[in-house]
Tab-separated table of C-alpha atoms and ligand atoms in Angstrom:
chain	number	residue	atom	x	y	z
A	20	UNK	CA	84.488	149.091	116.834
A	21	UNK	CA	85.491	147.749	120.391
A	22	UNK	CA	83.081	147.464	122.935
A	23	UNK	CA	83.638	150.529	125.927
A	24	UNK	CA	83.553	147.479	128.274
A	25	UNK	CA	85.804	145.056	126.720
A	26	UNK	CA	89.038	144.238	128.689
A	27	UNK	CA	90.666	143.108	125.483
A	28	UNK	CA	94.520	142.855	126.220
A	29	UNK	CA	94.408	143.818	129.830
A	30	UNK	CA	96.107	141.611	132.748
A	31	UNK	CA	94.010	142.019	136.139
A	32	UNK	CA	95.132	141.070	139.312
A	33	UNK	CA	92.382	139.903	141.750
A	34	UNK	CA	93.498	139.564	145.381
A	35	UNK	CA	92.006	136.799	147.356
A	36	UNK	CA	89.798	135.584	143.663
A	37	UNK	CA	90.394	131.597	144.574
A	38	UNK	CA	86.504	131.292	145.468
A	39	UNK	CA	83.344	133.891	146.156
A	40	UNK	CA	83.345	137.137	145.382
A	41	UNK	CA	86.734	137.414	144.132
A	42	UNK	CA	86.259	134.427	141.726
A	43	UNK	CA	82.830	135.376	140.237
A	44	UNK	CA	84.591	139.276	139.562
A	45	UNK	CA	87.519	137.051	137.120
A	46	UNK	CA	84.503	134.928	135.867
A	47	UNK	CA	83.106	138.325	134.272
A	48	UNK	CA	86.485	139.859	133.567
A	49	UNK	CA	86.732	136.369	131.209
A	50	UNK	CA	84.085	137.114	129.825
A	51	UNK	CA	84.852	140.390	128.704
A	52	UNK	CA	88.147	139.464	126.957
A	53	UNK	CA	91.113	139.898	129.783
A	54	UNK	CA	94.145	138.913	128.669
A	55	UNK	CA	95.578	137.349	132.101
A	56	UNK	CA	93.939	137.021	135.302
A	57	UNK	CA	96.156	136.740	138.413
A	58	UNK	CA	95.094	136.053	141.907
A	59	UNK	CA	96.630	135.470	145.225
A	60	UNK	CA	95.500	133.942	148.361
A	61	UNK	CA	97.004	133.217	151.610
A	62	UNK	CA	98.173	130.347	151.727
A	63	UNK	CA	98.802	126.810	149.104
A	64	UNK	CA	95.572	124.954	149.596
A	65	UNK	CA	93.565	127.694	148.850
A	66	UNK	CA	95.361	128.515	145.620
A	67	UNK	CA	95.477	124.641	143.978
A	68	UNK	CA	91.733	125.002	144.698
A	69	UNK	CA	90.923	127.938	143.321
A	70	UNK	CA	93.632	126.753	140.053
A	71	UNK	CA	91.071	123.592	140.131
A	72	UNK	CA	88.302	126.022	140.032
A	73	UNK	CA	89.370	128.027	137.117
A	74	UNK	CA	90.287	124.814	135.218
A	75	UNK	CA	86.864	123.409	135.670
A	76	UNK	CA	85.113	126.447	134.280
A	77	UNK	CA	87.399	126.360	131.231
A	78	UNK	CA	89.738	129.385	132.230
A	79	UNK	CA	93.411	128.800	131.384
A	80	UNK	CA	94.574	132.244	131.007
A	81	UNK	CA	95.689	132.460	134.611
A	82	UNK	CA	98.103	132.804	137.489
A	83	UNK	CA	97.536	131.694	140.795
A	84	UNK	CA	100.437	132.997	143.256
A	85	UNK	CA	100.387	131.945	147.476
A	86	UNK	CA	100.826	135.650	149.284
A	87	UNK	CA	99.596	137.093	152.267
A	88	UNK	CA	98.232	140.672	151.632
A	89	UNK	CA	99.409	142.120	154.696
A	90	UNK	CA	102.529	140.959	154.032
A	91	UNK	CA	104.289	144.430	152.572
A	92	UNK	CA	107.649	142.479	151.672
A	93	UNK	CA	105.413	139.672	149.948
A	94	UNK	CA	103.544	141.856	148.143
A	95	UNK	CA	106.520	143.570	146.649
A	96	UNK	CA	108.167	140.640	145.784
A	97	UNK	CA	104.953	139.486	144.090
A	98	UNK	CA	104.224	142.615	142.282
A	99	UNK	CA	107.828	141.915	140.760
A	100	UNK	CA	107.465	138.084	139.881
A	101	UNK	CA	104.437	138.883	137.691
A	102	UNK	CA	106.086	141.777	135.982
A	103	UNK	CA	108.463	139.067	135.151
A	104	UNK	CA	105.998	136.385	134.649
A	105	UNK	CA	102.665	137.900	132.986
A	106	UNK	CA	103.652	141.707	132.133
A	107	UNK	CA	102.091	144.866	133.585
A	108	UNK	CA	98.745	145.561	136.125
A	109	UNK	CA	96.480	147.322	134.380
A	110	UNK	CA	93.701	146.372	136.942
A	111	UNK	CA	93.944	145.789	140.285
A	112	UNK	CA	90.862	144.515	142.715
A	113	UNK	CA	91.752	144.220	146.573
A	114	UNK	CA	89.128	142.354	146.638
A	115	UNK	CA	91.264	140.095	149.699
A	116	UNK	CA	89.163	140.127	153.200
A	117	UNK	CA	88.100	138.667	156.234
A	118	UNK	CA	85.444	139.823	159.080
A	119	UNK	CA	85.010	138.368	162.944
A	120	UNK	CA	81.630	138.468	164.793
A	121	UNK	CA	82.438	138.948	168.264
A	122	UNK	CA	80.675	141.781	170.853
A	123	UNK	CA	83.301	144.631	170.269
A	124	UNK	CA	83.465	144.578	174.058
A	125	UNK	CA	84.586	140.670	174.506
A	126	UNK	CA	86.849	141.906	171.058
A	127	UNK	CA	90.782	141.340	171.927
A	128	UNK	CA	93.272	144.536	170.266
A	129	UNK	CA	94.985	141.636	167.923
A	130	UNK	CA	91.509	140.497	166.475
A	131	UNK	CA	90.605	144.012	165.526
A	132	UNK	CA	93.919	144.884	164.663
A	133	UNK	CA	94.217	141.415	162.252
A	134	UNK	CA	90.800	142.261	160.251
A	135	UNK	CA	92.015	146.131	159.967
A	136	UNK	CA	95.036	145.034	158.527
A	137	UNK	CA	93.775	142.463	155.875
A	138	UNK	CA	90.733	144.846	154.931
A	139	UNK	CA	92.198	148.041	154.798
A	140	UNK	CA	95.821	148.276	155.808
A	141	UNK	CA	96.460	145.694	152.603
A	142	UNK	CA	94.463	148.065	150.321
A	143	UNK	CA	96.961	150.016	151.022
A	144	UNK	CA	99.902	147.838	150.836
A	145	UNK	CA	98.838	146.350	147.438
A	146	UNK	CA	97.401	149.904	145.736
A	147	UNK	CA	100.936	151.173	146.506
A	148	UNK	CA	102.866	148.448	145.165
A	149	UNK	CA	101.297	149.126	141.963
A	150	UNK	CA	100.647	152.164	141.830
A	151	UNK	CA	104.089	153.721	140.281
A	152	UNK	CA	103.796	151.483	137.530
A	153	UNK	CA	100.564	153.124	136.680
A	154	UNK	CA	101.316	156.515	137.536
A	155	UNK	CA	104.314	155.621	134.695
A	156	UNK	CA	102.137	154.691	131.842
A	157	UNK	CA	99.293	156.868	133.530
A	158	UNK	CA	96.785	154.423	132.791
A	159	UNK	CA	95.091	152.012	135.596
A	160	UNK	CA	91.924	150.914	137.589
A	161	UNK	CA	91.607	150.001	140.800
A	162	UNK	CA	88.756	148.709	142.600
A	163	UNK	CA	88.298	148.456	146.212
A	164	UNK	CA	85.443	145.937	147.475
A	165	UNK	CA	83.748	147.922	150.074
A	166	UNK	CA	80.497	146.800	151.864
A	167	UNK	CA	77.160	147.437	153.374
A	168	UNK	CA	79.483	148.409	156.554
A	169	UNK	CA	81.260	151.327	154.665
A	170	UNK	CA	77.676	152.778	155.611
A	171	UNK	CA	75.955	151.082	158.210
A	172	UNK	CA	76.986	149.376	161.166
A	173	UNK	CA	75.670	146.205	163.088
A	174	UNK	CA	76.210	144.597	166.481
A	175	UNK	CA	79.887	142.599	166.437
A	176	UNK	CA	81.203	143.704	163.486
A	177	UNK	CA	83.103	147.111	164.964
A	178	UNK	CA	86.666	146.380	163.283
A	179	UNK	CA	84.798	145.176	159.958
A	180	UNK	CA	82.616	148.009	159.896
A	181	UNK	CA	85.719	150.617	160.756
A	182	UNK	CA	87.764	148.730	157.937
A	183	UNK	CA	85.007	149.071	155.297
A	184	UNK	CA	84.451	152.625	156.234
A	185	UNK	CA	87.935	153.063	156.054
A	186	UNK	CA	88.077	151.693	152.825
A	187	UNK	CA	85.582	153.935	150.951
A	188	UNK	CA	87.895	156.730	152.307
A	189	UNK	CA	91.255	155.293	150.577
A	190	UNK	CA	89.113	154.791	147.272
A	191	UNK	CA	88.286	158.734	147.495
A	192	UNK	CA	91.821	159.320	148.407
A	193	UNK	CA	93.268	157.739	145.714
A	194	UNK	CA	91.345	159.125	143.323
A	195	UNK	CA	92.265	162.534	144.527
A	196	UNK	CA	95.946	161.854	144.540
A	197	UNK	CA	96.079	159.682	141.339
A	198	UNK	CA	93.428	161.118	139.508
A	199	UNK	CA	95.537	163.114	137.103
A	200	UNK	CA	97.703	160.369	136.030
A	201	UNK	CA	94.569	158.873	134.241
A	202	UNK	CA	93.915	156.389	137.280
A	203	UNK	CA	90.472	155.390	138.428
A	204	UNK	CA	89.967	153.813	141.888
A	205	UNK	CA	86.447	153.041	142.573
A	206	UNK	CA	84.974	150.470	145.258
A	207	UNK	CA	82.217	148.258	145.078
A	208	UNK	CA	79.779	148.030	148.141
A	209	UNK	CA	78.266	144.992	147.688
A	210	UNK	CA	74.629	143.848	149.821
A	211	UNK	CA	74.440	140.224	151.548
A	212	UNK	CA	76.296	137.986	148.985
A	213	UNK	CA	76.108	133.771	149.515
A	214	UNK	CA	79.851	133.656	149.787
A	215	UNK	CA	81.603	131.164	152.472
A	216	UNK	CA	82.112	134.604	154.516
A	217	UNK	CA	78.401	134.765	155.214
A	218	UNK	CA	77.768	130.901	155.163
A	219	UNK	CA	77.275	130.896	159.102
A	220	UNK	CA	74.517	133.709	158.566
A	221	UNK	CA	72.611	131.395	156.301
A	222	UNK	CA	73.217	128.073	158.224
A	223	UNK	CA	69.828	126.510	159.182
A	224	UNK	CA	68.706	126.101	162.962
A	225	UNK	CA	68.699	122.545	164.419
A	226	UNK	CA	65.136	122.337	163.923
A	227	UNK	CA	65.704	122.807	159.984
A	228	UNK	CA	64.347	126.456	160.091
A	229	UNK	CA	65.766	129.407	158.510
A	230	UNK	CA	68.629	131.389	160.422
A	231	UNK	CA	67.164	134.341	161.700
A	232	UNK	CA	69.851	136.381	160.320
A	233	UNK	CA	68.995	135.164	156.979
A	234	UNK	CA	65.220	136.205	157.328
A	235	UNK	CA	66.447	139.439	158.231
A	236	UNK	CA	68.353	140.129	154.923
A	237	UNK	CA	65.716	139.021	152.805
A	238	UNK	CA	63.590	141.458	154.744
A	239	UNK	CA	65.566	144.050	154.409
A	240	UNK	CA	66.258	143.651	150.604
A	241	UNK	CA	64.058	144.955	148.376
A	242	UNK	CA	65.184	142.024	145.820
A	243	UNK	CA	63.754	139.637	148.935
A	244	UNK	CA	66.773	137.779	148.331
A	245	UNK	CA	70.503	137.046	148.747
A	246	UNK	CA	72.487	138.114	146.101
A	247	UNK	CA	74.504	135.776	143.811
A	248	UNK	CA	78.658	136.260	143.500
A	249	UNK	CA	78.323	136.592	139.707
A	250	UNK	CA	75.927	139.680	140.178
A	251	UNK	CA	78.696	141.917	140.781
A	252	UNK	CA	80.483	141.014	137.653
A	253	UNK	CA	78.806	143.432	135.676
A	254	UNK	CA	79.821	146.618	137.861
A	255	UNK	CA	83.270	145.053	138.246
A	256	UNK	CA	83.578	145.008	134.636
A	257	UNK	CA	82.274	148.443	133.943
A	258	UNK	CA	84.810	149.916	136.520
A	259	UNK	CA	87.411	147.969	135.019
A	260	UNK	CA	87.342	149.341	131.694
A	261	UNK	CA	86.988	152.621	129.247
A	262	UNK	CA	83.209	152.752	130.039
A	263	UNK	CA	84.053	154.095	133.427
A	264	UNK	CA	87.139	156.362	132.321
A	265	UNK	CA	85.012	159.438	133.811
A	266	UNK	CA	83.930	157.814	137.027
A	267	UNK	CA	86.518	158.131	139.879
A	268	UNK	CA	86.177	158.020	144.010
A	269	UNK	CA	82.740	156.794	143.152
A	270	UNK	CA	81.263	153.613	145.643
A	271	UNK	CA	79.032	151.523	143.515
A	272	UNK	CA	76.531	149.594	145.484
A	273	UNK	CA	75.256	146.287	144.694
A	274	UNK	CA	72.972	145.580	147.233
A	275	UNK	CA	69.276	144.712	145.952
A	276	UNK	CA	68.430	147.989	147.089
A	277	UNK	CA	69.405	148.297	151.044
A	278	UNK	CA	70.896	151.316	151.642
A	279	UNK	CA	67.340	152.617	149.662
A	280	UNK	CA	64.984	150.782	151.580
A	281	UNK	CA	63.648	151.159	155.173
A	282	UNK	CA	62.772	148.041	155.741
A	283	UNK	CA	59.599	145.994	155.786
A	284	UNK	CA	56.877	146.568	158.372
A	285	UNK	CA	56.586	143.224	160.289
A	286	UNK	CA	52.939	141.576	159.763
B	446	NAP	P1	85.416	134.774	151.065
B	446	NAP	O1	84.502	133.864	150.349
B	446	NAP	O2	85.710	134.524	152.497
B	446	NAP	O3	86.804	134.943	150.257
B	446	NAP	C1	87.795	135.774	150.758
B	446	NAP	C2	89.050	135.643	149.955
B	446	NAP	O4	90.069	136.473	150.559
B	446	NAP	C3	89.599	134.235	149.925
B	446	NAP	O5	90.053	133.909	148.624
B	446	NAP	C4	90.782	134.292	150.891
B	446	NAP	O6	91.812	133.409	150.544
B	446	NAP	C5	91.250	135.728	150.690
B	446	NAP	N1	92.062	136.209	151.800
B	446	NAP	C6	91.685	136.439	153.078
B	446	NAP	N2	92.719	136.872	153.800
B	446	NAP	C7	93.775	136.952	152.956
B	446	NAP	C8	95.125	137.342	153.098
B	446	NAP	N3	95.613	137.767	154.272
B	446	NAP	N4	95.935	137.304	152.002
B	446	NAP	C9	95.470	136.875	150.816
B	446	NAP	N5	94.192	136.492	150.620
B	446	NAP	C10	93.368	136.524	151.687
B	446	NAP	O7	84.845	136.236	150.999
B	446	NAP	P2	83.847	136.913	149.956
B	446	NAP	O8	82.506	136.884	150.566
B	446	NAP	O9	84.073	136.402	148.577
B	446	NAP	O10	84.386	138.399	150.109
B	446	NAP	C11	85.296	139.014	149.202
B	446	NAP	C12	85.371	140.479	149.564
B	446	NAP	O11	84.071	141.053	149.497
B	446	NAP	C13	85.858	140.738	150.993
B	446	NAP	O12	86.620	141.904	151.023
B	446	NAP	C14	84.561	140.938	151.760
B	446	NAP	O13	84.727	141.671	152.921
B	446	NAP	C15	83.736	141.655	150.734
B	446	NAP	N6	82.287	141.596	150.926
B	446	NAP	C16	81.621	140.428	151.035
B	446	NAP	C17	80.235	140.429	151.147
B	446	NAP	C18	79.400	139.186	151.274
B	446	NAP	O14	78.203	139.300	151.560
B	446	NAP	N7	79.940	138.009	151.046
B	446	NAP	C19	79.561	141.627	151.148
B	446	NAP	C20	80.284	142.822	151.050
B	446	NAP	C21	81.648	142.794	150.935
B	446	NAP	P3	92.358	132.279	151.584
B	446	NAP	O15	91.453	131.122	151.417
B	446	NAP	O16	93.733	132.021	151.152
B	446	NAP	O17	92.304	132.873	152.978
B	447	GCO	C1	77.795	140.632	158.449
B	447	GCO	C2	78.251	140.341	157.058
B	447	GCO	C3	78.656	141.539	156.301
B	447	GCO	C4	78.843	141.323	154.886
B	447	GCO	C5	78.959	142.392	153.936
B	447	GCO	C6	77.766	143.256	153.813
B	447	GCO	O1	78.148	139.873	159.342
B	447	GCO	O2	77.028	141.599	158.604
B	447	GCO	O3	79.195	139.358	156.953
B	447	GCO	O4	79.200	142.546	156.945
B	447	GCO	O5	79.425	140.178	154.499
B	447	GCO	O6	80.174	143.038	153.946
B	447	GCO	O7	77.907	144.137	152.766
């Protein structure tokens, strides 16, 4: 009997999956039998990386494609070349972002406008592009990666913090709209993940101490810890198959326990 989680015969397309979270999601999704995995990122280097990536942890069963997510032309033209080239989307991740920490009052309109357009305008772009195609064989998963900032909000990351909040909407709105052609959308909120995006939290002080930032996190995380890339390969996997046929418009957090916790009493 097959396994509710196993992604036997399924082709998933991972945006942005050349490195961190992205990567570790089609590491799992391996694992649990995908047929194809296809990612994008934005631009050549990145993608003959991540190819060298996948090679070097023994994955061949994949496509690596150069497009820019908020690129609504692109996308199309991409959804199209892998109908052509791998077959249908059965799972999609828009997984694809980017954050900037600056004071929302120093922030210029085109910096807020360029991280609400890669982290939730191109949710939308994406979702839509491959959408009909589900909605056809009404069958399909999407999962949106949300954050600790679809909840909470910190000092100078306003657009990242609007996008992500933004973004837990669209996954409920999907699932409302799409719901009855046997379409799941579901995000993922994951905690403080040692990705490049949060490298500069983590960076030590001249002095060789900790960054204070980091401190923080591990303060504020029951686990103590930062979490690992490959720790949200589990969830992704459950949302991405049968196990999760019954859970739609639902934000899974993978966070060590934050959004529980109240934080521990300094000494
Ligand atoms: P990352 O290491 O910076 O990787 C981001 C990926 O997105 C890269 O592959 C990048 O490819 C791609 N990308 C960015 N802009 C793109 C564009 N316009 N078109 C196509 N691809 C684009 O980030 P990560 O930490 O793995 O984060 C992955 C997702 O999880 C993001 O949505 C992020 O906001 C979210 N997240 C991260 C954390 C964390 O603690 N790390 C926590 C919660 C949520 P290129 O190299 O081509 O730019
Ligand atoms: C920051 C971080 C984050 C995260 C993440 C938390 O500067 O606070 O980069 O916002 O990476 O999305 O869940």
């Amino acid at each position: 009997m097959a396994s509710p989680f196993s992604l036997e015969g399924k082709n998933a397309w991972i945006t942005g999956a050349a490195y961190g979270i992205g990567f570790a999601i089609a590491k799992a999704f391996v694992q649990a039998g995908v047929a194809s995995i296809i990612f994008n990122t934005s631009n050549e280097a990145s993608m003959l990386k991540g190819l060298e990536a996948y090679k070097e942890a023994g994955i061949t069963n994949v496509h690596g494609y150069v497009c820019d997510v908020t690129d609504e032309a692109a996308v199309k033209a991409l959804v199209e070349k892998i109908h052509a080239e791998v077959g249908r989307i059965d799972i999609l991740v828009n997984n694809a972002g980017i954050i900037k920490r600056i004071p929302m009052h120093e922030m210029k309109r085109e910096e807020f406008q360029q991280v609400i357009d890669v982290d939730l305008v191109a949710p939308y772009i994406v979702s839509s592009a491959v959408l009909p195609e589900m909605m056809e064989r009404r069958e399909g998963k999407i999962i949106n990666i949300c954050s600790m900032m679809s909840e909470l909000g910190r000092e100078t990351v306003s657009a990242y913090a609007a996008a992500k909040g933004g973004l837990k909407m669209l996954t409920r709105n999907i699932c409302s709209e799409y719901g009855e052609y046997n379409i799941q959308c579901n995000g993922i909120g994951p905690g403080y993940i040692a990705t490049p995006q949060t490298a500069p939290l983590r960076e030590k002080q001249p002095d060789g101490s900790r960054h204070p930032f980091d401190s923080f996190i591990c303060a504020k995380t029951p686990a103590g810890r930062w979490l690992e890339p490959e720790e949200l390969g589990g969830p992704a996997v459950f949302l991405a198959s049968h196990a999760s046929d019954a859970v739609n418009g639902h934000i899974l957090y993978v966070d060590g326990g934050i959004l529980a916790y109240i934080g521990k009493q300094p000494k």
